[in-house]
């Protein structure tokens, strides 16, 4: 298992791969082991510190729901040692009804151990059907 | 009206002051006039570019709902020229029922015109009563 990511994009790919495979060990290699990391799951409070963040991922990944992510980049902002990605997550749960997409802010930091995630803030977006309905209402 | 903010904290204070006062002109001085700014309102899609972002604030602020914000800092991460703030927004609408708190990721960038906001991503948090109920269910 890779545990060093040489770019924020590699760390982001590893994050969604770990999520898709419900792989907690891989998820652990993505996050910076620090007290200042923060994770906000959809409709959730901000969890702060590596222990609280990994505990939340353990609960989610052990639930074992298989999801597939299509990641649509919205914006990337980079400065020295930090990379902020805003993405739209198109989610498919095989065998289940369509799931609303999510919007996520993901932040990565360059560390001695390569690029690591320090923030994941995800929130529900309007589903395409809702957006289409809203569009029809406007015309 | 101040239009130059010498620190990210000053820009953040101006952001919430503009929001509380439904002051679009002040809100305009907070955001960086750039194509890479992004705003995600609660349950909304990511709006990208200063025009789309300010159009959304015009609609919100012209609606004229008076809100008061109590801002609880969760985490601040700073590197050269960029400051990432994760906050819990405790919101009071005078005369209305309690409103659920929001969690927001706010990012500020140092520009030639001082510190400006480049990202506001807000999403609903569990309300205190819901969190208390959840706590009771776990015991």
Tab-separated table of N, CA and C in Angstrom, chain A:
chain	number	residue	atom	x	y	z
A	1	UNK	N	0.842	-1.205	0.000
A	1	UNK	CA	0.000	0.000	0.000
A	1	UNK	C	0.872	1.248	0.000
A	2	UNK	N	0.584	2.150	-0.921
A	2	UNK	CA	1.277	3.439	-0.934
A	2	UNK	C	0.934	4.195	0.336
A	3	UNK	N	1.928	4.842	0.905
A	3	UNK	CA	1.621	5.669	2.059
A	3	UNK	C	2.304	7.018	1.954
A	4	UNK	N	2.910	7.295	0.805
A	4	UNK	CA	3.502	8.606	0.586
A	4	UNK	C	2.948	9.146	-0.728
A	5	UNK	N	2.405	10.352	-0.679
A	5	UNK	CA	1.800	10.944	-1.859
A	5	UNK	C	2.609	12.171	-2.229
A	6	UNK	N	3.107	12.168	-3.484
A	6	UNK	CA	4.043	13.216	-3.905
A	6	UNK	C	3.352	14.466	-4.424
A	7	UNK	N	2.033	14.432	-4.483
A	7	UNK	CA	1.291	15.623	-4.917
A	7	UNK	C	-0.075	15.602	-4.238
A	8	UNK	N	-0.719	16.772	-4.140
A	8	UNK	CA	-2.072	16.788	-3.584
A	8	UNK	C	-3.039	15.944	-4.410
A	9	UNK	N	-2.835	15.887	-5.730
A	9	UNK	CA	-3.740	15.085	-6.558
A	9	UNK	C	-3.611	13.598	-6.235
A	10	UNK	N	-2.382	13.142	-5.962
A	10	UNK	CA	-2.205	11.736	-5.574
A	10	UNK	C	-2.890	11.456	-4.240
A	11	UNK	N	-2.780	12.409	-3.311
A	11	UNK	CA	-3.433	12.212	-2.009
A	11	UNK	C	-4.950	12.176	-2.189
A	12	UNK	N	-5.461	13.044	-3.079
A	12	UNK	CA	-6.911	13.061	-3.293
A	12	UNK	C	-7.392	11.760	-3.933
A	13	UNK	N	-6.639	11.266	-4.902
A	13	UNK	CA	-7.029	9.988	-5.519
A	13	UNK	C	-7.035	8.875	-4.468
A	14	UNK	N	-6.037	8.891	-3.591
A	14	UNK	CA	-5.961	7.862	-2.544
A	14	UNK	C	-7.120	7.986	-1.562
A	15	UNK	N	-7.533	9.215	-1.272
A	15	UNK	CA	-8.668	9.435	-0.363
A	15	UNK	C	-9.930	8.777	-0.914
A	16	UNK	N	-10.250	9.063	-2.172
A	16	UNK	CA	-11.495	8.505	-2.721
A	16	UNK	C	-11.378	7.003	-2.963
A	17	UNK	N	-10.147	6.527	-3.257
A	17	UNK	CA	-9.962	5.085	-3.421
A	17	UNK	C	-10.192	4.366	-2.087
A	18	UNK	N	-9.662	4.944	-1.007
A	18	UNK	CA	-9.863	4.345	0.325
A	18	UNK	C	-11.348	4.330	0.684
A	19	UNK	N	-12.042	5.416	0.347
A	19	UNK	CA	-13.478	5.532	0.625
A	19	UNK	C	-14.235	4.463	-0.172
A	20	UNK	N	-13.916	4.325	-1.461
A	20	UNK	CA	-14.603	3.345	-2.315
A	20	UNK	C	-14.376	1.913	-1.828
A	21	UNK	N	-13.180	1.658	-1.306
A	21	UNK	CA	-12.837	0.283	-0.894
A	21	UNK	C	-13.080	0.038	0.588
A	22	UNK	N	-13.667	1.025	1.276
A	22	UNK	CA	-13.887	0.896	2.729
A	22	UNK	C	-12.608	0.442	3.431
A	23	UNK	N	-11.500	1.071	3.070
A	23	UNK	CA	-10.173	0.647	3.520
A	23	UNK	C	-9.646	1.650	4.549
A	24	UNK	N	-9.849	1.322	5.828
A	24	UNK	CA	-9.462	2.257	6.895
A	24	UNK	C	-7.950	2.459	6.948
A	25	UNK	N	-7.181	1.382	6.728
A	25	UNK	CA	-5.718	1.511	6.779
A	25	UNK	C	-5.239	2.485	5.705
A	26	UNK	N	-5.832	2.390	4.512
A	26	UNK	CA	-5.461	3.319	3.440
A	26	UNK	C	-5.914	4.736	3.795
A	27	UNK	N	-7.102	4.848	4.376
A	27	UNK	CA	-7.601	6.172	4.767
A	27	UNK	C	-6.646	6.831	5.770
A	28	UNK	N	-6.086	6.016	6.667
A	28	UNK	CA	-5.146	6.550	7.658
A	28	UNK	C	-3.895	7.140	7.006
A	29	UNK	N	-3.485	6.554	5.883
A	29	UNK	CA	-2.271	7.063	5.224
A	29	UNK	C	-2.522	8.384	4.504
A	30	UNK	N	-3.796	8.726	4.295
A	30	UNK	CA	-4.132	9.953	3.564
A	30	UNK	C	-4.094	11.169	4.487
A	31	UNK	N	-4.553	10.991	5.738
A	31	UNK	CA	-4.686	12.127	6.656
A	31	UNK	C	-3.367	12.437	7.351
A	32	UNK	N	-3.127	13.709	7.595
A	32	UNK	CA	-1.980	14.111	8.404
A	32	UNK	C	-2.279	13.734	9.854
A	33	UNK	N	-1.310	13.105	10.512
A	33	UNK	CA	-1.509	12.696	11.917
A	33	UNK	C	-1.275	13.894	12.810
A	34	UNK	N	-2.261	14.768	12.870
A	34	UNK	CA	-2.063	16.037	13.578
A	34	UNK	C	-3.341	16.423	14.297
A	35	UNK	N	-3.181	17.322	15.241
A	35	UNK	CA	-4.327	17.753	16.038
A	35	UNK	C	-5.161	18.808	15.327
A	36	UNK	N	-4.615	19.393	14.255
A	36	UNK	CA	-5.341	20.496	13.604
A	36	UNK	C	-6.139	20.039	12.385
A	37	UNK	N	-6.223	18.729	12.141
A	37	UNK	CA	-7.036	18.274	11.004
A	37	UNK	C	-8.518	18.349	11.390
A	38	UNK	N	-9.347	18.603	10.380
A	38	UNK	CA	-10.790	18.757	10.610
A	38	UNK	C	-11.550	17.999	9.537
A	39	UNK	N	-12.644	17.336	9.940
A	39	UNK	CA	-13.514	16.640	8.989
A	39	UNK	C	-14.960	16.993	9.309
A	40	UNK	N	-15.685	17.421	8.286
A	40	UNK	CA	-17.114	17.727	8.422
A	40	UNK	C	-17.849	16.800	7.459
A	41	UNK	N	-18.488	15.764	7.994
A	41	UNK	CA	-19.286	14.873	7.153
A	41	UNK	C	-20.607	15.578	6.812
A	42	UNK	N	-21.294	15.135	5.755
A	42	UNK	CA	-22.546	15.809	5.353
A	42	UNK	C	-23.526	15.915	6.526
A	43	UNK	N	-23.994	17.121	6.786
A	43	UNK	CA	-24.942	17.431	7.859
A	43	UNK	C	-24.345	17.215	9.250
A	44	UNK	N	-23.037	17.055	9.337
A	44	UNK	CA	-22.407	16.783	10.622
A	44	UNK	C	-21.705	17.987	11.217
A	45	UNK	N	-21.274	17.827	12.461
A	45	UNK	CA	-20.459	18.844	13.117
A	45	UNK	C	-19.016	18.701	12.661
A	46	UNK	N	-18.218	19.710	12.957
A	46	UNK	CA	-16.792	19.641	12.661
A	46	UNK	C	-16.108	18.738	13.680
A	47	UNK	N	-15.408	17.721	13.191
A	47	UNK	CA	-14.609	16.843	14.054
A	47	UNK	C	-13.168	17.311	13.946
A	48	UNK	N	-12.496	17.481	15.078
A	48	UNK	CA	-11.159	18.069	15.079
A	48	UNK	C	-10.172	17.104	15.736
A	49	UNK	N	-9.007	16.978	15.092
A	49	UNK	CA	-7.951	16.123	15.637
A	49	UNK	C	-7.995	14.757	14.973
A	50	UNK	N	-6.814	14.170	14.787
A	50	UNK	CA	-6.717	12.937	13.999
A	50	UNK	C	-7.518	11.795	14.627
A	51	UNK	N	-7.587	11.748	15.967
A	51	UNK	CA	-8.289	10.634	16.590
A	51	UNK	C	-9.798	10.695	16.302
A	52	UNK	N	-10.396	11.854	16.497
A	52	UNK	CA	-11.835	11.995	16.239
A	52	UNK	C	-12.141	11.765	14.755
A	53	UNK	N	-11.252	12.268	13.905
A	53	UNK	CA	-11.487	12.133	12.462
A	53	UNK	C	-11.417	10.659	12.049
A	54	UNK	N	-10.377	9.952	12.501
A	54	UNK	CA	-10.256	8.539	12.106
A	54	UNK	C	-11.350	7.681	12.752
A	55	UNK	N	-11.758	8.018	13.962
A	55	UNK	CA	-12.891	7.290	14.570
A	55	UNK	C	-14.135	7.393	13.693
A	56	UNK	N	-14.365	8.588	13.138
A	56	UNK	CA	-15.559	8.763	12.292
A	56	UNK	C	-15.427	7.938	11.017
A	57	UNK	N	-14.214	7.893	10.453
A	57	UNK	CA	-14.020	7.091	9.239
A	57	UNK	C	-14.151	5.603	9.536
A	58	UNK	N	-13.700	5.176	10.718
A	58	UNK	CA	-13.849	3.764	11.083
A	58	UNK	C	-15.334	3.385	11.061
A	59	UNK	N	-16.176	4.241	11.673
A	59	UNK	CA	-17.612	3.952	11.731
A	59	UNK	C	-18.211	3.903	10.324
A	60	UNK	N	-17.804	4.859	9.486
A	60	UNK	CA	-18.363	4.919	8.129
A	60	UNK	C	-17.893	3.726	7.297
A	61	UNK	N	-16.599	3.451	7.336
A	61	UNK	CA	-16.049	2.407	6.458
A	61	UNK	C	-16.444	1.010	6.943
A	62	UNK	N	-16.582	0.846	8.259
A	62	UNK	CA	-17.003	-0.472	8.768
A	62	UNK	C	-18.473	-0.750	8.451
A	63	UNK	N	-19.257	0.310	8.207
A	63	UNK	CA	-20.650	0.096	7.799
A	63	UNK	C	-20.694	-0.623	6.456
A	64	UNK	N	-19.647	-0.442	5.662
A	64	UNK	CA	-19.457	-1.289	4.489
A	64	UNK	C	-20.303	-0.953	3.270
A	65	UNK	N	-20.896	0.237	3.221
A	65	UNK	CA	-21.649	0.619	2.021
A	65	UNK	C	-20.648	0.838	0.886
A	66	UNK	N	-20.880	0.188	-0.241
A	66	UNK	CA	-19.964	0.355	-1.371
A	66	UNK	C	-20.414	1.541	-2.195
A	67	UNK	N	-19.562	2.516	-2.342
A	67	UNK	CA	-19.880	3.695	-3.145
A	67	UNK	C	-18.833	3.865	-4.230
A	68	UNK	N	-19.272	4.425	-5.334
A	68	UNK	CA	-18.345	4.789	-6.406
A	68	UNK	C	-18.416	6.302	-6.572
A	69	UNK	N	-17.263	6.938	-6.678
A	69	UNK	CA	-17.204	8.394	-6.778
A	69	UNK	C	-16.731	8.839	-8.156
A	70	UNK	N	-17.470	9.756	-8.752
A	70	UNK	CA	-16.983	10.491	-9.915
A	70	UNK	C	-16.674	11.899	-9.429
A	71	UNK	N	-15.429	12.315	-9.541
A	71	UNK	CA	-15.003	13.587	-8.952
A	71	UNK	C	-14.885	14.654	-10.041
A	72	UNK	N	-15.710	15.692	-9.916
A	72	UNK	CA	-15.702	16.805	-10.872
A	72	UNK	C	-15.004	18.000	-10.216
A	73	UNK	N	-13.827	18.375	-10.718
A	73	UNK	CA	-13.127	19.501	-10.085
A	73	UNK	C	-13.855	20.811	-10.372
A	74	UNK	N	-14.000	21.631	-9.337
A	74	UNK	CA	-14.615	22.947	-9.499
A	74	UNK	C	-13.534	24.030	-9.463
A	75	UNK	N	-12.613	23.900	-8.520
A	75	UNK	CA	-11.573	24.915	-8.361
A	75	UNK	C	-10.421	24.331	-7.561
A	76	UNK	N	-9.203	24.657	-7.943
A	76	UNK	CA	-8.015	24.293	-7.158
A	76	UNK	C	-7.223	25.564	-6.901
A	77	UNK	N	-6.857	25.810	-5.656
A	77	UNK	CA	-6.021	26.966	-5.304
A	77	UNK	C	-4.795	26.456	-4.567
A	78	UNK	N	-3.623	26.810	-5.067
A	78	UNK	CA	-2.386	26.330	-4.451
A	78	UNK	C	-1.519	27.483	-4.026
A	79	UNK	N	-0.952	27.381	-2.843
A	79	UNK	CA	0.146	28.254	-2.434
A	79	UNK	C	1.194	27.323	-1.835
A	80	UNK	N	2.324	27.898	-1.433
A	80	UNK	CA	3.398	27.082	-0.861
A	80	UNK	C	2.886	26.093	0.165
A	81	UNK	N	2.982	24.826	-0.132
A	81	UNK	CA	2.737	23.823	0.889
A	81	UNK	C	1.297	23.530	1.201
A	82	UNK	N	0.360	24.159	0.479
A	82	UNK	CA	-1.057	23.954	0.768
A	82	UNK	C	-1.840	23.924	-0.542
A	83	UNK	N	-2.808	23.045	-0.643
A	83	UNK	CA	-3.609	22.946	-1.860
A	83	UNK	C	-5.069	22.765	-1.475
A	84	UNK	N	-5.915	23.662	-1.971
A	84	UNK	CA	-7.339	23.662	-1.644
A	84	UNK	C	-8.112	23.220	-2.880
A	85	UNK	N	-8.864	22.138	-2.744
A	85	UNK	CA	-9.631	21.605	-3.879
A	85	UNK	C	-11.114	21.686	-3.555
A	86	UNK	N	-11.888	22.299	-4.422
A	86	UNK	CA	-13.334	22.230	-4.299
A	86	UNK	C	-13.822	21.322	-5.421
A	87	UNK	N	-14.563	20.289	-5.047
A	87	UNK	CA	-14.987	19.274	-6.017
A	87	UNK	C	-16.471	18.976	-5.834
A	88	UNK	N	-17.070	18.497	-6.909
A	88	UNK	CA	-18.409	17.938	-6.817
A	88	UNK	C	-18.260	16.424	-6.861
A	89	UNK	N	-18.836	15.753	-5.868
A	89	UNK	CA	-18.744	14.291	-5.788
A	89	UNK	C	-20.023	13.694	-6.364
A	90	UNK	N	-19.904	13.026	-7.503
A	90	UNK	CA	-21.045	12.305	-8.078
A	90	UNK	C	-20.954	10.874	-7.556
A	91	UNK	N	-21.964	10.458	-6.809
A	91	UNK	CA	-21.882	9.206	-6.050
A	91	UNK	C	-22.864	8.183	-6.606
A	92	UNK	N	-22.363	6.986	-6.791
A	92	UNK	CA	-23.224	5.869	-7.201
A	92	UNK	C	-23.096	4.774	-6.146
A	93	UNK	N	-24.230	4.328	-5.627
A	93	UNK	CA	-24.255	3.170	-4.741
A	93	UNK	C	-24.857	2.030	-5.556
A	94	UNK	N	-24.031	1.052	-5.960
A	94	UNK	CA	-24.544	-0.001	-6.843
A	94	UNK	C	-25.781	-0.679	-6.244
A	95	UNK	N	-26.823	-0.800	-7.051
A	95	UNK	CA	-28.048	-1.464	-6.616
A	95	UNK	C	-28.994	-0.574	-5.843
A	96	UNK	N	-28.609	0.679	-5.594
A	96	UNK	CA	-29.471	1.577	-4.824
A	96	UNK	C	-29.970	2.712	-5.716
A	97	UNK	N	-30.941	3.446	-5.174
A	97	UNK	CA	-31.478	4.594	-5.903
A	97	UNK	C	-30.400	5.674	-6.054
A	98	UNK	N	-30.572	6.584	-7.005
A	98	UNK	CA	-29.576	7.653	-7.160
A	98	UNK	C	-29.408	8.448	-5.863
A	99	UNK	N	-28.199	8.832	-5.605
A	99	UNK	CA	-27.836	9.579	-4.404
A	99	UNK	C	-27.552	11.018	-4.825
A	100	UNK	N	-27.928	11.970	-3.982
A	100	UNK	CA	-27.636	13.370	-4.303
A	100	UNK	C	-26.121	13.569	-4.355
A	101	UNK	N	-25.642	14.417	-5.260
A	101	UNK	CA	-24.209	14.708	-5.260
A	101	UNK	C	-23.836	15.522	-4.017
A	102	UNK	N	-22.559	15.529	-3.713
A	102	UNK	CA	-22.034	16.309	-2.598
A	102	UNK	C	-21.048	17.343	-3.141
A	103	UNK	N	-20.938	18.436	-2.434
A	103	UNK	CA	-19.859	19.379	-2.705
A	103	UNK	C	-18.860	19.254	-1.566
A	104	UNK	N	-17.575	19.148	-1.909
A	104	UNK	CA	-16.555	18.978	-0.869
A	104	UNK	C	-15.426	19.978	-1.043
A	105	UNK	N	-14.976	20.513	0.079
A	105	UNK	CA	-13.721	21.253	0.139
A	105	UNK	C	-12.694	20.322	0.758
A	106	UNK	N	-11.638	20.023	0.014
A	106	UNK	CA	-10.564	19.155	0.490
A	106	UNK	C	-9.270	19.964	0.524
A	107	UNK	N	-8.581	19.955	1.660
A	107	UNK	CA	-7.320	20.699	1.761
A	107	UNK	C	-6.194	19.727	2.085
A	108	UNK	N	-5.085	19.894	1.362
A	108	UNK	CA	-3.896	19.046	1.532
A	108	UNK	C	-2.716	19.924	1.915
A	109	UNK	N	-1.831	19.332	2.748
A	109	UNK	CA	-0.653	20.057	3.233
A	109	UNK	C	0.578	19.216	2.932
A	110	UNK	N	1.662	19.893	2.540
A	110	UNK	CA	2.913	19.186	2.305
A	110	UNK	C	3.600	18.974	3.649
A	111	UNK	N	3.935	17.720	3.945
A	111	UNK	CA	4.578	17.372	5.208
A	111	UNK	C	5.864	16.602	4.895
A	112	UNK	N	6.608	16.277	5.952
A	112	UNK	CA	7.824	15.479	5.762
A	112	UNK	C	7.468	14.113	5.174
A	113	UNK	N	6.227	13.673	5.354
A	113	UNK	CA	5.778	12.366	4.851
A	113	UNK	C	4.979	12.512	3.555
A	114	UNK	N	5.200	13.604	2.819
A	114	UNK	CA	4.474	13.824	1.568
A	114	UNK	C	3.214	14.648	1.807
A	115	UNK	N	2.325	14.662	0.807
A	115	UNK	CA	1.094	15.458	0.900
A	115	UNK	C	0.041	14.693	1.682
A	116	UNK	N	-0.578	15.367	2.634
A	116	UNK	CA	-1.598	14.754	3.465
A	116	UNK	C	-2.842	15.649	3.535
A	117	UNK	N	-3.981	15.015	3.726
A	117	UNK	CA	-5.239	15.754	3.870
A	117	UNK	C	-5.312	16.375	5.265
A	118	UNK	N	-5.733	17.641	5.329
A	118	UNK	CA	-5.949	18.270	6.642
A	118	UNK	C	-7.396	18.734	6.817
A	119	UNK	N	-8.170	18.758	5.722
A	119	UNK	CA	-9.586	19.140	5.845
A	119	UNK	C	-10.408	18.418	4.792
A	120	UNK	N	-11.526	17.855	5.226
A	120	UNK	CA	-12.558	17.371	4.300
A	120	UNK	C	-13.879	17.912	4.821
A	121	UNK	N	-14.512	18.774	4.038
A	121	UNK	CA	-15.804	19.370	4.424
A	121	UNK	C	-16.777	19.062	3.292
A	122	UNK	N	-17.716	18.161	3.569
A	122	UNK	CA	-18.657	17.720	2.532
A	122	UNK	C	-20.072	18.118	2.909
A	123	UNK	N	-20.840	18.523	1.904
A	123	UNK	CA	-22.233	18.911	2.165
A	123	UNK	C	-23.088	18.575	0.955
A	124	UNK	N	-24.382	18.309	1.192
A	124	UNK	CA	-25.241	17.906	0.076
A	124	UNK	C	-25.448	19.046	-0.918
A	125	UNK	N	-25.430	18.687	-2.193
A	125	UNK	CA	-25.762	19.622	-3.277
A	125	UNK	C	-27.161	19.298	-3.760
A	126	UNK	N	-27.775	20.227	-4.471
A	126	UNK	CA	-29.061	19.880	-5.093
A	126	UNK	C	-28.846	18.714	-6.044
A	127	UNK	N	-29.771	17.748	-6.060
A	127	UNK	CA	-29.648	16.634	-7.003
A	127	UNK	C	-29.965	17.147	-8.399
A	128	UNK	N	-29.441	16.480	-9.443
A	128	UNK	CA	-29.696	16.942	-10.811
A	128	UNK	C	-31.190	17.079	-11.096
A	129	UNK	N	-32.019	16.136	-10.594
A	129	UNK	CA	-33.452	16.224	-10.881
A	129	UNK	C	-34.044	17.462	-10.220
A	130	UNK	N	-33.604	17.762	-8.993
A	130	UNK	CA	-34.088	18.964	-8.322
A	130	UNK	C	-33.685	20.195	-9.119
A	131	UNK	N	-32.424	20.194	-9.579
A	131	UNK	CA	-31.945	21.340	-10.348
A	131	UNK	C	-32.753	21.481	-11.636
A	132	UNK	N	-33.047	20.339	-12.280
A	132	UNK	CA	-33.830	20.394	-13.518
A	132	UNK	C	-35.239	20.913	-13.229
A	133	UNK	N	-35.821	20.436	-12.128
A	133	UNK	CA	-37.148	20.919	-11.750
A	133	UNK	C	-37.112	22.425	-11.513
A	134	UNK	N	-36.058	22.865	-10.808
A	134	UNK	CA	-35.938	24.291	-10.529
A	134	UNK	C	-35.809	25.061	-11.836
A	135	UNK	N	-35.053	24.486	-12.795
A	135	UNK	CA	-34.896	25.130	-14.095
A	135	UNK	C	-36.233	25.261	-14.808
A	136	UNK	N	-37.032	24.197	-14.750
A	136	UNK	CA	-38.337	24.241	-15.411
A	136	UNK	C	-39.228	25.306	-14.769
A	137	UNK	N	-39.114	25.408	-13.431
A	137	UNK	CA	-39.952	26.386	-12.750
A	137	UNK	C	-39.605	27.805	-13.163
A	138	UNK	N	-38.362	28.004	-13.613
A	138	UNK	CA	-37.927	29.356	-13.962
A	138	UNK	C	-38.280	29.719	-15.394
A	139	UNK	N	-38.747	28.731	-16.194
A	139	UNK	CA	-38.988	29.002	-17.609
A	139	UNK	C	-40.483	28.966	-17.936
